[in-house]
XYZ file of C-alpha atoms in Angstrom:
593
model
C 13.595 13.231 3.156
C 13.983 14.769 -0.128
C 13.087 10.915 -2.137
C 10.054 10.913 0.307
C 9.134 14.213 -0.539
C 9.884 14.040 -4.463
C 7.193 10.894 -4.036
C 4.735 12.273 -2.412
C 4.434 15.800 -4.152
C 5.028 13.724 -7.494
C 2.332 13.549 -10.663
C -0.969 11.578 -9.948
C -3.611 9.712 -12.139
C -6.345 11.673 -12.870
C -9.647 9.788 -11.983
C -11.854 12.203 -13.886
C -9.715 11.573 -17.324
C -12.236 8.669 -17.698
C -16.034 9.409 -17.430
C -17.952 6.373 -15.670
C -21.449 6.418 -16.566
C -24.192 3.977 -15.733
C -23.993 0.182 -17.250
C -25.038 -0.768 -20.684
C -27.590 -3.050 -18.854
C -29.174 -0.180 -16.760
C -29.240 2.042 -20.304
C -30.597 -0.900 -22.140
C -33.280 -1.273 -19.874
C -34.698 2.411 -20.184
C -34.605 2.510 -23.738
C -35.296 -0.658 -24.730
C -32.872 -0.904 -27.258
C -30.749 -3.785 -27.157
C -27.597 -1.995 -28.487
C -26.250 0.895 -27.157
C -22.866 2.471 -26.953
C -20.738 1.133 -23.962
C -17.435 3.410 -25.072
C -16.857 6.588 -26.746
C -13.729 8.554 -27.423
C -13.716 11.882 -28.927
C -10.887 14.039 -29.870
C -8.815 12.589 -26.973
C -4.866 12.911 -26.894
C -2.953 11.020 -24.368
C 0.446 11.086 -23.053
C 2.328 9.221 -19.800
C 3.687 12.103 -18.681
C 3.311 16.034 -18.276
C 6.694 16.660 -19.830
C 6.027 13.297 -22.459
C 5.394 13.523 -26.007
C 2.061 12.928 -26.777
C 1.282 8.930 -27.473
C -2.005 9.051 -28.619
C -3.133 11.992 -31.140
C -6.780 13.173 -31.849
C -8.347 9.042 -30.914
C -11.841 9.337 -32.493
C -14.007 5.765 -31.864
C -17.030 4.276 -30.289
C -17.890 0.926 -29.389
C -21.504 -0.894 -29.029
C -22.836 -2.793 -25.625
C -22.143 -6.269 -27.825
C -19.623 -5.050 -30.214
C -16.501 -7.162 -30.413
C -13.661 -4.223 -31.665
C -10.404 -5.779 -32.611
C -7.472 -2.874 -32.513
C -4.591 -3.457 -35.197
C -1.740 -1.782 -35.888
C 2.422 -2.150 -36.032
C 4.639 -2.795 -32.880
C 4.740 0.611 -31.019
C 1.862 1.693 -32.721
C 0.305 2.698 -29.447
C -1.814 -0.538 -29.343
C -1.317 -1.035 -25.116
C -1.709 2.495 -24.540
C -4.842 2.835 -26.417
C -6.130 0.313 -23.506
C -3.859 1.734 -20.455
C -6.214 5.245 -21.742
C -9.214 3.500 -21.811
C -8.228 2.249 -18.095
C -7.261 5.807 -17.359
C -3.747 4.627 -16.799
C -2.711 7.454 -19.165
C -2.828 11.656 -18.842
C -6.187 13.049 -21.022
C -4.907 16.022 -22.632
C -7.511 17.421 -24.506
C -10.809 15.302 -25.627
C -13.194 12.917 -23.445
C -13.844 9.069 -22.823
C -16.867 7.917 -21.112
C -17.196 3.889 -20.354
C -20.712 2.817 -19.337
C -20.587 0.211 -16.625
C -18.327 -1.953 -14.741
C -14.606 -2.846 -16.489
C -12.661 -5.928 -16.684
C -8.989 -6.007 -18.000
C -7.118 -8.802 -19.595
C -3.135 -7.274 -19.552
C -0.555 -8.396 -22.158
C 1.391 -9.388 -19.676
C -1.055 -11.131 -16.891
C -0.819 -10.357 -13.477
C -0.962 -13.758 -10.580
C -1.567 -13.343 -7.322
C 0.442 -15.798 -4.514
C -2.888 -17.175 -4.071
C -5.004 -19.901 -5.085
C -6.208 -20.560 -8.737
C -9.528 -19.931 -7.615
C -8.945 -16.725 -5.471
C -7.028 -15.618 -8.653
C -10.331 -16.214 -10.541
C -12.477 -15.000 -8.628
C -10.702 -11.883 -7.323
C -12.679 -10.726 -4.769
C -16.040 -12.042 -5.962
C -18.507 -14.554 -4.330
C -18.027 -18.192 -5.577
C -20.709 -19.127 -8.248
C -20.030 -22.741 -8.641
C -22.375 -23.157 -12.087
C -20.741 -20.300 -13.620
C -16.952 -20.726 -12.304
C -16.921 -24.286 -14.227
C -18.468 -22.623 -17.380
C -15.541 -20.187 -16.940
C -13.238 -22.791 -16.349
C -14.070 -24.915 -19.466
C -14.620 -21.793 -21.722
C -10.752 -20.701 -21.202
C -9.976 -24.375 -21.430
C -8.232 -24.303 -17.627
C -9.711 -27.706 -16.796
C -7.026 -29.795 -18.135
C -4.976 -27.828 -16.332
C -6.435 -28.852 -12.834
C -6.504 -32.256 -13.531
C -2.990 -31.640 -13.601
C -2.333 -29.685 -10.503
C -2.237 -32.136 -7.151
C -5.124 -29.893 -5.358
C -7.071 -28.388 -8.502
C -8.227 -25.113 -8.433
C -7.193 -24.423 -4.989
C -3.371 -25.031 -5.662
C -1.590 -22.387 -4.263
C 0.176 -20.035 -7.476
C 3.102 -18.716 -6.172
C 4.502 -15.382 -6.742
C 3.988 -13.833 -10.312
C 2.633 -17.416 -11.174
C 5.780 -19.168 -10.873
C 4.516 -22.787 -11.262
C 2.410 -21.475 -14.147
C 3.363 -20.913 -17.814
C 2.905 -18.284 -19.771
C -0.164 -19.836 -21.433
C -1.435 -20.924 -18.231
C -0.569 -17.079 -16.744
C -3.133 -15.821 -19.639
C -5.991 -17.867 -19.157
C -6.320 -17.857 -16.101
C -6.030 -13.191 -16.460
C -8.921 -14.431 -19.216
C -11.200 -16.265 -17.110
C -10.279 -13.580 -13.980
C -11.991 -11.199 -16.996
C -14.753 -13.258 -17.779
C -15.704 -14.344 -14.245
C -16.159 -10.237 -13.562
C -18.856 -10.269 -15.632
C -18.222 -6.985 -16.537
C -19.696 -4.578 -18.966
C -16.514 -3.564 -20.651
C -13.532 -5.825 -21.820
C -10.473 -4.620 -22.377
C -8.236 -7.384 -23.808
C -4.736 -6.731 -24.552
C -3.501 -9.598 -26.943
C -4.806 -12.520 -24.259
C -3.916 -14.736 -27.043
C -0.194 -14.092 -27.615
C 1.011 -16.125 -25.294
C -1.088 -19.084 -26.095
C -1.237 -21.713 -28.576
C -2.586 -22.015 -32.142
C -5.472 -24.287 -31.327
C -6.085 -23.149 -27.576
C -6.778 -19.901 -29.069
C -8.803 -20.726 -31.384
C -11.093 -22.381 -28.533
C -10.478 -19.593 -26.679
C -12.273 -17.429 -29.521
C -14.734 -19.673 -30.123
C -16.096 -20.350 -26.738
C -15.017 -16.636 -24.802
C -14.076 -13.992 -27.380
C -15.749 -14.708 -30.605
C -19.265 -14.242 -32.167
C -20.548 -17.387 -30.558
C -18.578 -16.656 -26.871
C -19.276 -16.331 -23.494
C -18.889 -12.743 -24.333
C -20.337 -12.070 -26.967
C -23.313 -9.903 -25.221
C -20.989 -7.777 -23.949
C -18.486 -4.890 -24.642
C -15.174 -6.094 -26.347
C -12.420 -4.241 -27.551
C -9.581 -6.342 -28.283
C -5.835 -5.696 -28.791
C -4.541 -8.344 -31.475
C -2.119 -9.283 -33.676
C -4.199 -12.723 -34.679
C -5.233 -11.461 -37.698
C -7.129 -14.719 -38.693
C -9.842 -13.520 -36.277
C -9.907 -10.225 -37.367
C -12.532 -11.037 -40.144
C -15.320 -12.689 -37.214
C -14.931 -9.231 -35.120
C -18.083 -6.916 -35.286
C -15.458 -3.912 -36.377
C -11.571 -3.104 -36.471
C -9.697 -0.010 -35.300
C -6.191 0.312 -36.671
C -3.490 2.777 -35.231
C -0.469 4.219 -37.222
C 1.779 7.055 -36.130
C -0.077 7.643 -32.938
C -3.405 8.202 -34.583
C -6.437 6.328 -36.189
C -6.125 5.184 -39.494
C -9.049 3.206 -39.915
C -12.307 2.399 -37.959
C -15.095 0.599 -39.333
C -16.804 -2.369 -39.550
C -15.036 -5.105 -41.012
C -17.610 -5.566 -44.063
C -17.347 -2.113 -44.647
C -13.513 -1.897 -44.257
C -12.614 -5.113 -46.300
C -15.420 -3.480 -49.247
C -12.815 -0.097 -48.997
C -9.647 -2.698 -49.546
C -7.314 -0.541 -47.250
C -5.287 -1.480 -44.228
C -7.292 -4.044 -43.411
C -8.104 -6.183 -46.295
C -4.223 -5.940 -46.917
C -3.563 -7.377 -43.385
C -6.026 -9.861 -43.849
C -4.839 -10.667 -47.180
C -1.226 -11.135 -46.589
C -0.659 -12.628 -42.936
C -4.416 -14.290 -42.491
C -4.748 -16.683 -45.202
C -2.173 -18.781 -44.067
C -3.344 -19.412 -40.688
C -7.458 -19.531 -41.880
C -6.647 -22.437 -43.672
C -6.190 -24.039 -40.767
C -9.984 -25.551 -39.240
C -11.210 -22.802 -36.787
C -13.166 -24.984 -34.488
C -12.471 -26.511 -30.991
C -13.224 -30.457 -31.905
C -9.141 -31.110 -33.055
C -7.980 -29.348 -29.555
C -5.746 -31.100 -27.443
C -4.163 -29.837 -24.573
C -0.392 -29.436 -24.312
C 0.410 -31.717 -21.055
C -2.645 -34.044 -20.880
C -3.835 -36.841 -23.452
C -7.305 -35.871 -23.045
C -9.424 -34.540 -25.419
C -10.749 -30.836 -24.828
C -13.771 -32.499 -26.194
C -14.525 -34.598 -24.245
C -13.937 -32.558 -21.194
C -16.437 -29.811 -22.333
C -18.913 -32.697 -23.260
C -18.737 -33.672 -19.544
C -19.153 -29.981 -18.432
C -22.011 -29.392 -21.200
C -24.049 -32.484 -19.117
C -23.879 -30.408 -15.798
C -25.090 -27.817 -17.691
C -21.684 -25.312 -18.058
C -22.113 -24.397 -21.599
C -26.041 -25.252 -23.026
C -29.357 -24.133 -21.444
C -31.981 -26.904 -21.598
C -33.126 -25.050 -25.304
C -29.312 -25.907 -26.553
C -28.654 -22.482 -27.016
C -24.860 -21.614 -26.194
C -25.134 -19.623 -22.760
C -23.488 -16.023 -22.498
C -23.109 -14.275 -18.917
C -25.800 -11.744 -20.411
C -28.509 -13.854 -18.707
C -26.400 -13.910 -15.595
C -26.797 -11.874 -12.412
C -23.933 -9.387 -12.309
C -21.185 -10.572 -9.974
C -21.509 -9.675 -6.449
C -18.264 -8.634 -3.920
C -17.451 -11.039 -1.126
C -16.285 -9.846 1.922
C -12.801 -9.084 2.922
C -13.413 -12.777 5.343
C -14.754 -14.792 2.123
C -12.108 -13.898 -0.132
C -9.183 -16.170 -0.162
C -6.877 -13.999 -1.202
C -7.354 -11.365 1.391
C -6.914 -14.250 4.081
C -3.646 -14.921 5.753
C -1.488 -17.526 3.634
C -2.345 -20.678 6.600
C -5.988 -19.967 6.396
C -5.962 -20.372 2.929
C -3.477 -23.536 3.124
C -6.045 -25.870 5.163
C -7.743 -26.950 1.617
C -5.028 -26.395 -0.424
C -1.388 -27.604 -1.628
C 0.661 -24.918 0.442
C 3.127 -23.931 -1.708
C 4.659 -21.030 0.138
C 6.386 -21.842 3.331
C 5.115 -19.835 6.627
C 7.660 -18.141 8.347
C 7.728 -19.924 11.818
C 9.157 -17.328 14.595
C 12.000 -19.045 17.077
C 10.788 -19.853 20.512
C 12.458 -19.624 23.954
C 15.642 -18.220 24.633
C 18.407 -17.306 21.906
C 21.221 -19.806 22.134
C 24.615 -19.225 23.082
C 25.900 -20.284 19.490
C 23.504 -17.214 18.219
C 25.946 -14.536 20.375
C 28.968 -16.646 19.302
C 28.215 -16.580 15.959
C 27.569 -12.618 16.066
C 31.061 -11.859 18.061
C 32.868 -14.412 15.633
C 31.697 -11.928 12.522
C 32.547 -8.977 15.048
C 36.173 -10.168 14.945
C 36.823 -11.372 18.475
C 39.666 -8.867 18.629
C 37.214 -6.551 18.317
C 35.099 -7.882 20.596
C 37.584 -8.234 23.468
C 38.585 -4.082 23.303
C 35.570 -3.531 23.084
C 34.270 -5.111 26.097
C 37.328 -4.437 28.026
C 37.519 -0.903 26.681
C 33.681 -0.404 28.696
C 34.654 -2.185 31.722
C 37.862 0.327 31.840
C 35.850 3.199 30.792
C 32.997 2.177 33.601
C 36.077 1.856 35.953
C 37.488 5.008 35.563
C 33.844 6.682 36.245
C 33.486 4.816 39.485
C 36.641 5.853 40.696
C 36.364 9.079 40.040
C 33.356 8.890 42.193
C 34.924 7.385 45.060
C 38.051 9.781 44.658
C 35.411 12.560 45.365
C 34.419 10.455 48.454
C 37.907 10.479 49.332
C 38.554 14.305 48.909
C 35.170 15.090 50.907
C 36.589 12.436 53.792
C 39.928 14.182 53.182
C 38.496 17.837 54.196
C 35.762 16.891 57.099
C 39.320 15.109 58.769
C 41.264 18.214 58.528
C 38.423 20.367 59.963
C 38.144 18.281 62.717
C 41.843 18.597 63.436
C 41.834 22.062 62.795
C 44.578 21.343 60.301
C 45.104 22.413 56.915
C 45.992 19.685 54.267
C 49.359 20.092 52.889
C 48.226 18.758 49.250
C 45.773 21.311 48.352
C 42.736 21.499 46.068
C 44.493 21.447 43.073
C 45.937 17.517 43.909
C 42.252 16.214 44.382
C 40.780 18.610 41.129
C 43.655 16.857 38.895
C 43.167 13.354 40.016
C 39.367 13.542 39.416
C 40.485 15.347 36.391
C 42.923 12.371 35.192
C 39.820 10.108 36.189
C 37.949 11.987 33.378
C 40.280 11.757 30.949
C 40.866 8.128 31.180
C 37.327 7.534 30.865
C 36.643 9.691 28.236
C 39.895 7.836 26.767
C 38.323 4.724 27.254
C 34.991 5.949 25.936
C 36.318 6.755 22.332
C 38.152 3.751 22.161
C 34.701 1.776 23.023
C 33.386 3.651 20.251
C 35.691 3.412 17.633
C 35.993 -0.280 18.112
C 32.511 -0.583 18.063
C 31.305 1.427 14.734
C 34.277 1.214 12.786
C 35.373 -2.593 13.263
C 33.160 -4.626 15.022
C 29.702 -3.196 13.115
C 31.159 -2.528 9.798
C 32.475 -5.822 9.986
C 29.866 -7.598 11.017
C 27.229 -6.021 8.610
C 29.814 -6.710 6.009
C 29.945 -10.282 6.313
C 26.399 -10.775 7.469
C 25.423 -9.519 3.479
C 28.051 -11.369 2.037
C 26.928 -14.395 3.482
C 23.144 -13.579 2.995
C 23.607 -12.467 -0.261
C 25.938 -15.371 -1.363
C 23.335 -17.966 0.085
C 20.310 -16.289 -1.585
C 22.019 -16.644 -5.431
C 22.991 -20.955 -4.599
C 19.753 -21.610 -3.289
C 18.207 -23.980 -6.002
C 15.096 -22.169 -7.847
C 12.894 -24.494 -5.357
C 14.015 -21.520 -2.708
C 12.735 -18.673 -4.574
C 9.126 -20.623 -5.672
C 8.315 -21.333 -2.308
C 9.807 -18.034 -0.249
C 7.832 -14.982 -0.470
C 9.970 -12.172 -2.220
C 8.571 -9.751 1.253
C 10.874 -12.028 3.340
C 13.781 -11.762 1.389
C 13.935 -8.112 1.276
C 12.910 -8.218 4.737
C 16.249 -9.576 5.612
C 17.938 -7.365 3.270
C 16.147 -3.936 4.488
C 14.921 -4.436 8.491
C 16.981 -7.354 9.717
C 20.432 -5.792 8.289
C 19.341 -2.621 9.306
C 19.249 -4.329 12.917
C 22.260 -6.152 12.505
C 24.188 -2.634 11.401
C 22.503 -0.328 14.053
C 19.745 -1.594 16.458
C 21.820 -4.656 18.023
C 25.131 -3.117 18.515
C 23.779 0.197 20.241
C 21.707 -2.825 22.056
C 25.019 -4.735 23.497
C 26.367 -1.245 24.253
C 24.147 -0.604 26.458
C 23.831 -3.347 28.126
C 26.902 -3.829 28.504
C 27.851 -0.073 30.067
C 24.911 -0.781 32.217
C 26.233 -4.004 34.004
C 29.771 -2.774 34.284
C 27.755 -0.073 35.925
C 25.898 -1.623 38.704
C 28.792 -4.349 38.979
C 31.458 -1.607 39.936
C 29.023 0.101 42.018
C 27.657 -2.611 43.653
C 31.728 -3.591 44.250
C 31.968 -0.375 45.577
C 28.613 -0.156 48.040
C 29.819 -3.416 49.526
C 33.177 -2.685 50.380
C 32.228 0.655 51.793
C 28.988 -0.542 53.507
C 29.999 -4.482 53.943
C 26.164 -4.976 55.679
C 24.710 -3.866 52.481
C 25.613 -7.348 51.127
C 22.878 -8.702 52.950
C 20.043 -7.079 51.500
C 21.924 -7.910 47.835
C 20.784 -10.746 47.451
C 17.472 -10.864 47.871
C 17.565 -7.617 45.433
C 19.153 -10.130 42.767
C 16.983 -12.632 43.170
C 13.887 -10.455 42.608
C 15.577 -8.368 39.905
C 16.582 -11.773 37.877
C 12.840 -12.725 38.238
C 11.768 -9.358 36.569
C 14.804 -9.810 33.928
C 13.144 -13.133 32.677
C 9.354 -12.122 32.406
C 10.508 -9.039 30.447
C 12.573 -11.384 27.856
C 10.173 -13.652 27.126
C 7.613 -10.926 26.591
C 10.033 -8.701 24.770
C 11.536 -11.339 22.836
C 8.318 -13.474 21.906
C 6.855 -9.398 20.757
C 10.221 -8.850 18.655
C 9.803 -11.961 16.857
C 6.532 -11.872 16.194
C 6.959 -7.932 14.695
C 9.765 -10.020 12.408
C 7.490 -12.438 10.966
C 4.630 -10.363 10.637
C 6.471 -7.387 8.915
C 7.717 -9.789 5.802
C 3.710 -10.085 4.763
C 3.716 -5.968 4.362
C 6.642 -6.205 2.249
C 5.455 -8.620 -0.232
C 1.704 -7.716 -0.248
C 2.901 -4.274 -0.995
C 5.236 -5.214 -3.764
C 2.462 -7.764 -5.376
C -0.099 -4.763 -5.532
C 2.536 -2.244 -6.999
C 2.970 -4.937 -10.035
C -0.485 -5.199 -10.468
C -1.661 -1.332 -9.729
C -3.271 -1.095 -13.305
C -5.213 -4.354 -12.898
C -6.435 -3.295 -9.657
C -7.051 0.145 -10.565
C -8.841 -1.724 -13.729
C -11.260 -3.721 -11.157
C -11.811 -1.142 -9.035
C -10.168 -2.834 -6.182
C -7.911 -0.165 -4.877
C -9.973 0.278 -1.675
C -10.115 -3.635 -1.023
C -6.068 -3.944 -1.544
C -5.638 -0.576 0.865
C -8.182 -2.250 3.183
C -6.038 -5.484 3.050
C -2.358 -3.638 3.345
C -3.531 -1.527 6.479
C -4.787 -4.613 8.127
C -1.335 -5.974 7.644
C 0.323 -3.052 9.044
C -2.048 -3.239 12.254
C -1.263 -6.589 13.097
C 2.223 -5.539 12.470
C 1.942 -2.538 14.753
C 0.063 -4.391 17.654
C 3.490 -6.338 18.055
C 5.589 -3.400 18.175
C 3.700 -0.542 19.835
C 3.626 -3.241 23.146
C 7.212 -3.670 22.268
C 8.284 -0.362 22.488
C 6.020 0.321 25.343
């Protein structure tokens, strides 16, 4: 109780750190001015943490509807958090930040869904067909789908496992650029790319001539070769601003970043900066000639050859929780698709005898055989003491009959029901320390082992087609059965046979006529016994395989919080989790009913 409560009383984001205003578009529109500031930062410090240094000191900038910023500075210079602020990822401690509009956000490290490519694209927006293939060819993803066996609607497993790192970043890119945002917050999309795919990736997305290039940029980068086409440059050093200006105005001034420029750009501006020499890393192809293909249906050039931006595009619009792929269970999604996650099918009909033999062999059948014999004594003992009292009650109504007295006396009958209890309660510990210190202990032990040893030799095909929910579903709830719910399970079923067994034994033999109505008893009784198994049974199951979704949906959001958060998805992934947990919870509450 005291992790749960240190979690829930624990530090929150602040949503008002970060001031949302209306969109550039809306602002452009009433004052007719086609440039107007999109973000503004004044005097703001940042830090992660209440009791954290502070990370960002005194952050003084502001950046145009169509300005293309491009932030500099040293490793640790506070590059990443300067974006995580702008997100409002980060505690405001003094200062202000207002962003007009919508947001889209590019992470260094980009975030995959286990869903399709497309899904991933279009995260939670309504297919455009015209404009998802100008995305597509602007982050130069189609060679890619020629390559994958069902194109864009290839299932990505989890954290993009059948992706590359490169492939991982464009498709965060064109996740960006789909949004059709107002303001872009790129951190260093183009690290983990290629020389020449990047430089197609700033002509046709990033750069002066881009996809974006009506819109909002601010751009983490250590690709200083591009530096000199951005609209201005902000460069951090010891947690502060050093220098913000325009780049004519800051190369004119010679300082940080006509140095920069000077020393680590010339070498790589030699180098041609267009698209025409691209070729992609796993296909013959020519980029080219793809994009001349797209260009015909009209992906890249209006009918007056003009280079299209998403400026003259309709702002995105949601799809519903039922149109978006991702927020679909996996086999809906699989129909059009290459499946690449395996669904968890559920067992039917009864559990086979090699199931319990399996479970008593890890018990240690030792263990197994007190244990069962030490309930069947223990039952015995209880029984008897029963009929002993039968016995002392027949014993007394004789004697008053008679008129006799009975030469034994209370105290005989009060210390063989006595020794009665003892036995049983004997018999009782013995049940119990068989049961919790061998047999479960045991069991749980080598259940683990053998999990656990099985899970690190399965070949890396396991772990790219098994959801990582399921595996710490049988690590967290199915141990958790196999140490607790299933032994206090045979327990009591077992006490409860040796129960009506012995007493049953007993009825008969006292009442022998009693056998009669027995067996019709049974029969009806056995008939009850199966419809409640295959109902309870078919229920536990299906709480099994529909718990292991929760699991990894929840663990996939948690990686991804800030790009959510960045989105303004939160609601939709909440939305999405709670509908797992229902369908969860409609197995178990009819379970435990």
């Amino acid at each position: 109780m005291n992790r749960v409560y240190r979690l829930l009383t624990s530090d929150e984001l602040d949503p008002s750190s970060v001031t949302r205003l209306t969109s550039t578009r809306v602002a452009k529109t009433a004052t007719g001015d086609s440039d107007v500031v999109a973000v503004r930062v004044r005097g703001a410090s940042f830090r992660w943490s209440t009791a954290g240094p502070l990370v960002l000191d005194n952050i003084n900038f502001s950046a145009n509807s169509n300005e293309h910023l491009a932030v500099l500075g040293r490793v640790g210079a506070g590059k990443s958090s300067l974006a995580s602020a702008l997100l409002g990822d980060m505690r405001l401690e003094q200062g202000d930040v207002a962003v007009h509009g919508s947001v889209a956000y590019a992470p260094q490290q980009p975030w995959i869904m286990n869903a399709t490519l497309r899904d991933n694209i279009l995260f939670g927006l309504k297919y455009d067909e015209a404009f998802y293939i100008r995305v597509i060819d602007a982050c130069a993803l189609r060679p890619d789908l020629d390559m994958l066996a069902a194109g864009d609607l290839t299932e990505i497993g989890e954290k993009g496992i059948n992706l590359s790192g490169g492939q991982k970043a464009r498709v965060s890119l064109a996740r960006a650029v789909y949004a059709r945002a107002d303001v872009y917050i790129l951190d260093d999309p183009l690290s983990a790319v290629d020389a020449h795919v990047g430089r197609h990736l700033f002509e046709h997305v990033l750069g002066p001539n881009g996809l974006l290039r009506s819109r909002c940029r601010i751009h983490v980068t250590n690709a200083i070769s591009f530096v000199s086409k951005c609209d201005s440059a902000l460069v951090l050093r010891n947690a502060t601003v050093a220098e913000h200006g325009p780049i004519g105005e800051l190369l004119k001034a010679r300082g940080q970043v006509y140095n920069l420029i000077q020393e680590y750009g010339s070498t790589t501006a030699s180098s041609p900066s267009t698209s025409s020499d691209i070729t992609p890393n796993a296909s013959a192809v020519q980029l080219d000639n793809t994009l001349e293909s797209a260009e015909k249906l009209g992906s890249f050039q209006d009918i007056t050859g003009h280079r299209a931006t998403i400026g003259s595009l309709p702002p995105a619009s949601i799809a519903s929780l039922q149109q978006t792929g991702h927020l679909q269970l996996l086999q809906d999604s699989g129909d059009n698709g290459e499946a690449l996650m395996t669904k968890e099918v559920s067992a039917v009909g009864k559990v086979s005898l090699a199931a319990y033999v399996s479970y008593f062999r890890v018990c240690s059948w030792s263990g197994t055989v007190l244990f069962i014999g030490g309930v069947l004594l223990c039952q015995a003992a209880l029984v008897l003491s029963n009929v002993w009292l039968k016995v002392w009650a027949s014993a007394n109504e004789a004697h008053e009959r008679s008129g006799t007295s009975d030469s034994r006396g209370p105290l005989y009958y009060i210390a063989v029901y006595g020794l009665f209890g003892v036995v049983a309660g004997a018999f009782c510990y013995l049940c119990a320390v068989v049961q919790w210190c061998v047999c479960v202990v045991r069991s749980g032990r080598v259940t683990h082992r053998q999990m656990l040893q099985a899970v690190l030799r399965s070949p890396t095909s396991f772990f790219d087609t098994t959801p990582l929910g399921r595996i710490l579903q049988r690590f967290s709830k199915d141990m958790n059965s196999v140490d607790e719910v299933i032994p206090r399970t045979i327990g009591s079923w077992l006490v409860c046979i040796a129960n009506v067994l012995l007493s049953l034994l007993v009825i008969v033999v006292s009442l022998p006529a009693f056998a009669v109505v027995v067996v019709p008893v049974l029969v009806f009784f056995f008939y009850l016994k199966n419809y409640f198994l295959d109902t309870s049974r078919t229920l536990k199951r299906l709480d099994s395989t529909t718990r292991s979704p929760i699991y990894a949906g929840f663990q996939e959001s948690l990686a991804g919080a800030s790009t959510i958060r960045a989105y303004g998805l939160s609601a939709r992934f909440m939305a999405e989790n709670v509908r797992k947990v229902d369908a969860n919870q409609r197995c178990v509450y009819p379970y435990l009913s």
